[in-house]
Amino acid sequence: MDLIQDLALIMASAAVATVICQRLKQPVVLGYILAGVLIGPNTPPFSFVSNKEEIRTLAELGVILLMFSVGLHFSFRKLKEVGGVAVVAALVEIAGMFFLGQRLGKFLGWAPMEALFLGAILSISSTTIIAKVLESMGLLRPGFARLVFGVLIVEDILAIAMMGMLTSFGTTGQMSWVVAGENLLKLAAFFVSVAVVGFLLVPRLIRLASRTRMEEVLLITVLGLIFAGAILAERLGFSVALGAFLVGAVLAEVKEVNRIERMVAPV
């Protein structure tokens, strides 16, 4: 019953916050964040939410399904079209924000390592937050949104290499290009594996599920693929959001994509 009580409080708070944001003509995701901060366990003087682990699990499920839905709008073919521009934009953005964050840390009198980590934190954007903002504004389909997500994917790739280097620096005091290279190779292998398996097996599996003419069979099959991709990404050290997004990008190529999108959206 504690979990149900927490969910009731969370939903009520989110509803109030989104109504306020709509009145102020602000993205609803801003209301979600503020509501979470206000009733979260880290905001004194009271802790309204008691089942933190269960809520965190539900939040992960929400992120997985959101990023899968975003991936349905961006197939591998479309992402390839913006690849070069996305790489340049991501490199400029990360380098610029990393420099500004590192200089800000020094200006505040922080230690060199702390300033370095501040620069790394500020250089990476939140794919989930940006996806939710674009979704709430109805801007997922235009061409510029495709470029935005191309940049975000490149940022995620560079973030993995950056985390490997910073982890090594934080423990040994030295940057490890070997660790960064290993992480990038592992990520490249993951991308290739998802693409090859996805284009060879997934369309056939979806075709078999759709032939049953039972919506629940197709829905269960799709959800199984989503969670399998998310789990595989997490086991390899990547985010569940990246795995779900790639599964969505693979399913964006099948002819049943509109039917899949219609079924998954309410979930």
Short mmCIF file of C-alpha atoms in Angstrom, two decimals:
data_model
loop_
_atom_site.label_atom_id
_atom_site.label_comp_id
_atom_site.label_asym_id
_atom_site.label_seq_id
_atom_site.Cartn_x
_atom_site.Cartn_y
_atom_site.Cartn_z
CA MET A 1 0.00 0.00 0.00
CA ASP A 2 2.96 2.35 0.56
CA LEU A 3 3.84 2.17 -3.14
CA ILE A 4 0.26 2.99 -4.15
CA GLN A 5 0.28 5.92 -1.73
CA ASP A 6 3.54 7.18 -3.23
CA LEU A 7 2.19 6.83 -6.77
CA ALA A 8 -0.99 8.71 -5.85
CA LEU A 9 1.07 11.56 -4.37
CA ILE A 10 3.43 11.64 -7.34
CA MET A 11 0.62 11.68 -9.91
CA ALA A 12 -1.31 14.38 -8.05
CA SER A 13 1.79 16.55 -7.71
CA ALA A 14 2.70 16.07 -11.37
CA ALA A 15 -0.84 16.95 -12.45
CA VAL A 16 -0.80 20.21 -10.47
CA ALA A 17 2.68 21.11 -11.71
CA THR A 18 1.82 20.45 -15.38
CA VAL A 19 -1.34 22.57 -15.16
CA ILE A 20 0.70 25.43 -13.74
CA CYS A 21 3.35 25.03 -16.46
CA GLN A 22 0.72 25.01 -19.19
CA ARG A 23 -0.79 28.20 -17.78
CA LEU A 24 2.69 29.76 -17.82
CA LYS A 25 3.31 28.34 -21.34
CA GLN A 26 6.29 26.29 -20.18
CA PRO A 27 7.22 22.67 -21.15
CA VAL A 28 5.38 20.15 -18.98
CA VAL A 29 8.64 18.32 -18.28
CA LEU A 30 9.67 21.36 -16.21
CA GLY A 31 6.62 20.73 -14.03
CA TYR A 32 7.55 17.06 -13.66
CA ILE A 33 11.05 17.97 -12.51
CA LEU A 34 9.89 20.61 -10.02
CA ALA A 35 7.23 18.27 -8.60
CA GLY A 36 9.83 15.54 -8.18
CA VAL A 37 12.21 17.90 -6.38
CA LEU A 38 9.54 19.19 -4.02
CA ILE A 39 8.21 15.79 -2.91
CA GLY A 40 11.47 13.87 -3.30
CA PRO A 41 13.32 12.26 -0.37
CA ASN A 42 16.21 14.74 -0.58
CA THR A 43 14.13 17.89 -0.01
CA PRO A 44 13.74 18.86 3.66
CA PRO A 45 11.94 18.97 5.99
CA PHE A 46 9.76 15.98 5.04
CA SER A 47 10.27 12.88 2.90
CA PHE A 48 6.96 12.27 1.15
CA VAL A 49 8.15 9.28 -0.90
CA SER A 50 9.09 6.16 1.05
CA ASN A 51 9.60 3.51 -1.68
CA LYS A 52 12.58 5.06 -3.43
CA GLU A 53 13.81 1.88 -5.13
CA GLU A 54 10.39 0.96 -6.54
CA ILE A 55 9.86 4.51 -7.81
CA ARG A 56 13.32 4.49 -9.38
CA THR A 57 12.48 1.24 -11.19
CA LEU A 58 9.24 2.71 -12.53
CA ALA A 59 11.16 5.79 -13.63
CA GLU A 60 13.60 3.59 -15.56
CA LEU A 61 10.66 1.91 -17.31
CA GLY A 62 9.33 5.34 -18.26
CA VAL A 63 12.69 6.39 -19.70
CA ILE A 64 12.97 3.15 -21.68
CA LEU A 65 9.52 3.52 -23.26
CA LEU A 66 10.01 7.24 -23.95
CA MET A 67 13.33 6.72 -25.73
CA PHE A 68 11.89 3.80 -27.71
CA SER A 69 9.07 6.05 -28.91
CA VAL A 70 11.61 8.66 -29.94
CA GLY A 71 13.63 6.02 -31.77
CA LEU A 72 10.59 5.08 -33.83
CA HIS A 73 10.78 8.51 -35.48
CA PHE A 74 14.49 8.22 -36.30
CA SER A 75 15.55 5.22 -38.35
CA PHE A 76 19.21 4.38 -38.96
CA ARG A 77 18.86 5.66 -42.52
CA LYS A 78 17.62 9.08 -41.35
CA LEU A 79 20.29 9.32 -38.65
CA LYS A 80 22.96 8.54 -41.22
CA GLU A 81 21.87 11.57 -43.25
CA VAL A 82 22.81 13.96 -40.43
CA GLY A 83 25.89 12.06 -39.26
CA GLY A 84 28.60 14.51 -40.38
CA VAL A 85 26.83 17.64 -39.17
CA ALA A 86 25.92 15.95 -35.88
CA VAL A 87 29.53 14.98 -35.18
CA VAL A 88 30.84 18.51 -35.80
CA ALA A 89 28.04 20.12 -33.74
CA ALA A 90 28.53 17.68 -30.85
CA LEU A 91 32.31 18.20 -30.76
CA VAL A 92 31.96 21.99 -30.76
CA GLU A 93 29.25 21.92 -28.08
CA ILE A 94 31.11 19.50 -25.79
CA ALA A 95 34.45 21.27 -26.15
CA GLY A 96 32.90 24.69 -25.54
CA MET A 97 30.86 23.70 -22.50
CA PHE A 98 33.72 21.62 -21.07
CA PHE A 99 36.03 24.65 -21.27
CA LEU A 100 33.46 27.00 -19.73
CA GLY A 101 32.63 24.54 -16.93
CA GLN A 102 36.29 23.94 -16.14
CA ARG A 103 36.99 27.69 -16.07
CA LEU A 104 33.93 28.24 -13.86
CA GLY A 105 35.23 25.66 -11.39
CA LYS A 106 38.59 27.43 -11.24
CA PHE A 107 36.86 30.80 -10.81
CA LEU A 108 34.95 29.38 -7.82
CA GLY A 109 38.22 28.23 -6.27
CA TRP A 110 37.64 24.51 -6.77
CA ALA A 111 40.47 22.00 -7.01
CA PRO A 112 41.66 21.12 -10.55
CA MET A 113 40.02 17.68 -10.46
CA GLU A 114 36.69 19.10 -9.24
CA ALA A 115 36.77 21.79 -11.96
CA LEU A 116 37.49 19.08 -14.55
CA PHE A 117 34.48 17.04 -13.45
CA LEU A 118 32.27 20.15 -13.49
CA GLY A 119 33.27 20.77 -17.11
CA ALA A 120 32.42 17.17 -18.00
CA ILE A 121 29.01 17.39 -16.30
CA LEU A 122 28.05 20.60 -18.10
CA SER A 123 29.24 19.35 -21.51
CA ILE A 124 26.67 16.53 -21.81
CA SER A 125 22.98 17.15 -22.50
CA SER A 126 20.14 15.02 -21.16
CA THR A 127 18.68 13.05 -24.07
CA THR A 128 15.59 12.10 -22.06
CA ILE A 129 14.76 15.68 -21.05
CA ILE A 130 15.23 17.04 -24.57
CA ALA A 131 13.13 14.21 -26.00
CA LYS A 132 10.30 14.96 -23.58
CA VAL A 133 10.43 18.69 -24.33
CA LEU A 134 10.29 18.10 -28.10
CA GLU A 135 7.52 15.55 -27.67
CA SER A 136 5.40 17.92 -25.58
CA MET A 137 5.89 20.66 -28.16
CA GLY A 138 5.03 18.35 -31.07
CA LEU A 139 8.44 18.80 -32.67
CA LEU A 140 9.66 15.21 -32.99
CA ARG A 141 8.99 14.87 -36.71
CA PRO A 142 10.59 18.01 -38.29
CA GLY A 143 14.03 17.71 -39.86
CA PHE A 144 15.84 19.79 -37.23
CA ALA A 145 14.73 17.37 -34.50
CA ARG A 146 16.50 14.61 -36.44
CA LEU A 147 19.68 16.67 -36.30
CA VAL A 148 19.19 17.32 -32.58
CA PHE A 149 19.01 13.61 -31.83
CA GLY A 150 21.97 12.95 -34.08
CA VAL A 151 23.96 15.37 -31.93
CA LEU A 152 22.65 13.74 -28.74
CA ILE A 153 23.69 10.27 -29.92
CA VAL A 154 27.21 11.52 -30.69
CA GLU A 155 27.26 13.16 -27.24
CA ASP A 156 26.28 9.85 -25.63
CA ILE A 157 29.12 8.12 -27.47
CA LEU A 158 31.65 10.74 -26.40
CA ALA A 159 30.25 10.72 -22.85
CA ILE A 160 31.03 7.01 -22.55
CA ALA A 161 34.65 7.62 -23.53
CA MET A 162 34.80 10.65 -21.22
CA MET A 163 33.45 8.70 -18.24
CA GLY A 164 36.05 6.00 -18.76
CA MET A 165 38.85 8.56 -18.82
CA LEU A 166 37.55 10.51 -15.82
CA THR A 167 37.05 7.33 -13.80
CA SER A 168 40.67 6.41 -14.42
CA PHE A 169 41.78 9.97 -13.63
CA GLY A 170 39.77 10.02 -10.40
CA THR A 171 41.35 6.79 -9.13
CA THR A 172 44.92 6.96 -10.49
CA GLY A 173 45.41 10.66 -11.21
CA GLN A 174 46.18 9.91 -14.87
CA MET A 175 44.09 9.96 -18.02
CA SER A 176 43.75 6.53 -19.65
CA TRP A 177 43.29 6.68 -23.41
CA VAL A 178 43.32 2.88 -23.44
CA VAL A 179 40.16 2.72 -21.32
CA ALA A 180 38.48 5.32 -23.54
CA GLY A 181 39.44 3.37 -26.66
CA GLU A 182 38.12 0.12 -25.21
CA ASN A 183 34.81 1.76 -24.36
CA LEU A 184 34.45 3.19 -27.87
CA LEU A 185 35.26 -0.17 -29.46
CA LYS A 186 32.70 -1.85 -27.22
CA LEU A 187 30.12 0.77 -28.16
CA ALA A 188 30.87 0.36 -31.87
CA ALA A 189 30.45 -3.41 -31.55
CA PHE A 190 27.12 -2.85 -29.78
CA PHE A 191 25.88 -0.56 -32.56
CA VAL A 192 26.90 -3.03 -35.27
CA SER A 193 25.37 -5.98 -33.42
CA VAL A 194 22.05 -4.19 -32.92
CA ALA A 195 21.97 -3.11 -36.58
CA VAL A 196 22.86 -6.54 -38.00
CA VAL A 197 20.58 -8.56 -35.72
CA GLY A 198 17.87 -5.95 -36.04
CA PHE A 199 17.76 -5.85 -39.82
CA LEU A 200 18.11 -9.64 -40.22
CA LEU A 201 15.85 -11.03 -37.50
CA VAL A 202 13.57 -8.33 -36.11
CA PRO A 203 11.48 -7.74 -39.29
CA ARG A 204 10.79 -11.47 -39.56
CA LEU A 205 9.83 -11.69 -35.88
CA ILE A 206 7.50 -8.71 -36.21
CA ARG A 207 5.98 -10.17 -39.37
CA LEU A 208 5.25 -13.46 -37.58
CA ALA A 209 3.69 -11.65 -34.61
CA SER A 210 1.52 -9.45 -36.84
CA ARG A 211 0.19 -12.46 -38.78
CA THR A 212 -1.63 -13.65 -35.67
CA ARG A 213 -3.90 -10.58 -36.04
CA MET A 214 -3.90 -10.28 -32.24
CA GLU A 215 -2.76 -6.87 -31.05
CA GLU A 216 -1.51 -8.21 -27.71
CA VAL A 217 0.85 -10.68 -29.40
CA LEU A 218 2.50 -7.91 -31.40
CA LEU A 219 2.61 -5.61 -28.36
CA ILE A 220 4.21 -8.27 -26.15
CA THR A 221 6.77 -9.03 -28.87
CA VAL A 222 7.69 -5.36 -29.21
CA LEU A 223 7.94 -4.84 -25.45
CA GLY A 224 10.17 -7.91 -25.21
CA LEU A 225 12.50 -6.45 -27.84
CA ILE A 226 12.55 -3.07 -26.07
CA PHE A 227 13.49 -4.49 -22.68
CA ALA A 228 15.99 -6.94 -24.21
CA GLY A 229 17.78 -4.06 -25.94
CA ALA A 230 17.75 -1.98 -22.75
CA ILE A 231 19.12 -4.84 -20.62
CA LEU A 232 21.83 -5.64 -23.17
CA ALA A 233 22.94 -2.01 -23.22
CA GLU A 234 23.07 -1.86 -19.41
CA ARG A 235 25.05 -5.11 -19.15
CA LEU A 236 27.63 -3.66 -21.54
CA GLY A 237 27.94 -0.53 -19.41
CA PHE A 238 25.76 1.78 -21.49
CA SER A 239 22.47 3.47 -20.59
CA VAL A 240 19.14 1.69 -20.90
CA ALA A 241 17.90 4.75 -22.82
CA LEU A 242 20.47 4.16 -25.58
CA GLY A 243 19.46 0.50 -25.95
CA ALA A 244 15.75 1.36 -26.14
CA PHE A 245 16.43 4.15 -28.64
CA LEU A 246 18.36 1.80 -30.94
CA VAL A 247 15.57 -0.80 -30.82
CA GLY A 248 13.15 1.95 -31.82
CA ALA A 249 15.43 2.97 -34.70
CA VAL A 250 15.49 -0.64 -35.92
CA LEU A 251 11.70 -1.02 -35.71
CA ALA A 252 11.31 2.29 -37.56
CA GLU A 253 12.37 0.38 -40.69
CA VAL A 254 9.60 -2.26 -40.56
CA LYS A 255 6.37 -1.70 -42.46
CA GLU A 256 4.30 -2.22 -39.29
CA VAL A 257 5.89 0.84 -37.65
CA ASN A 258 2.68 2.90 -37.60
CA ARG A 259 0.78 0.05 -35.97
CA ILE A 260 3.55 -0.41 -33.39
CA GLU A 261 3.63 3.30 -32.59
CA ARG A 262 -0.14 3.36 -32.10
CA MET A 263 -0.02 0.43 -29.66
CA VAL A 264 3.00 1.51 -27.60
CA ALA A 265 2.02 5.19 -27.20
CA PRO A 266 -0.59 4.55 -24.45
CA VAL A 267 1.82 2.29 -22.55
#
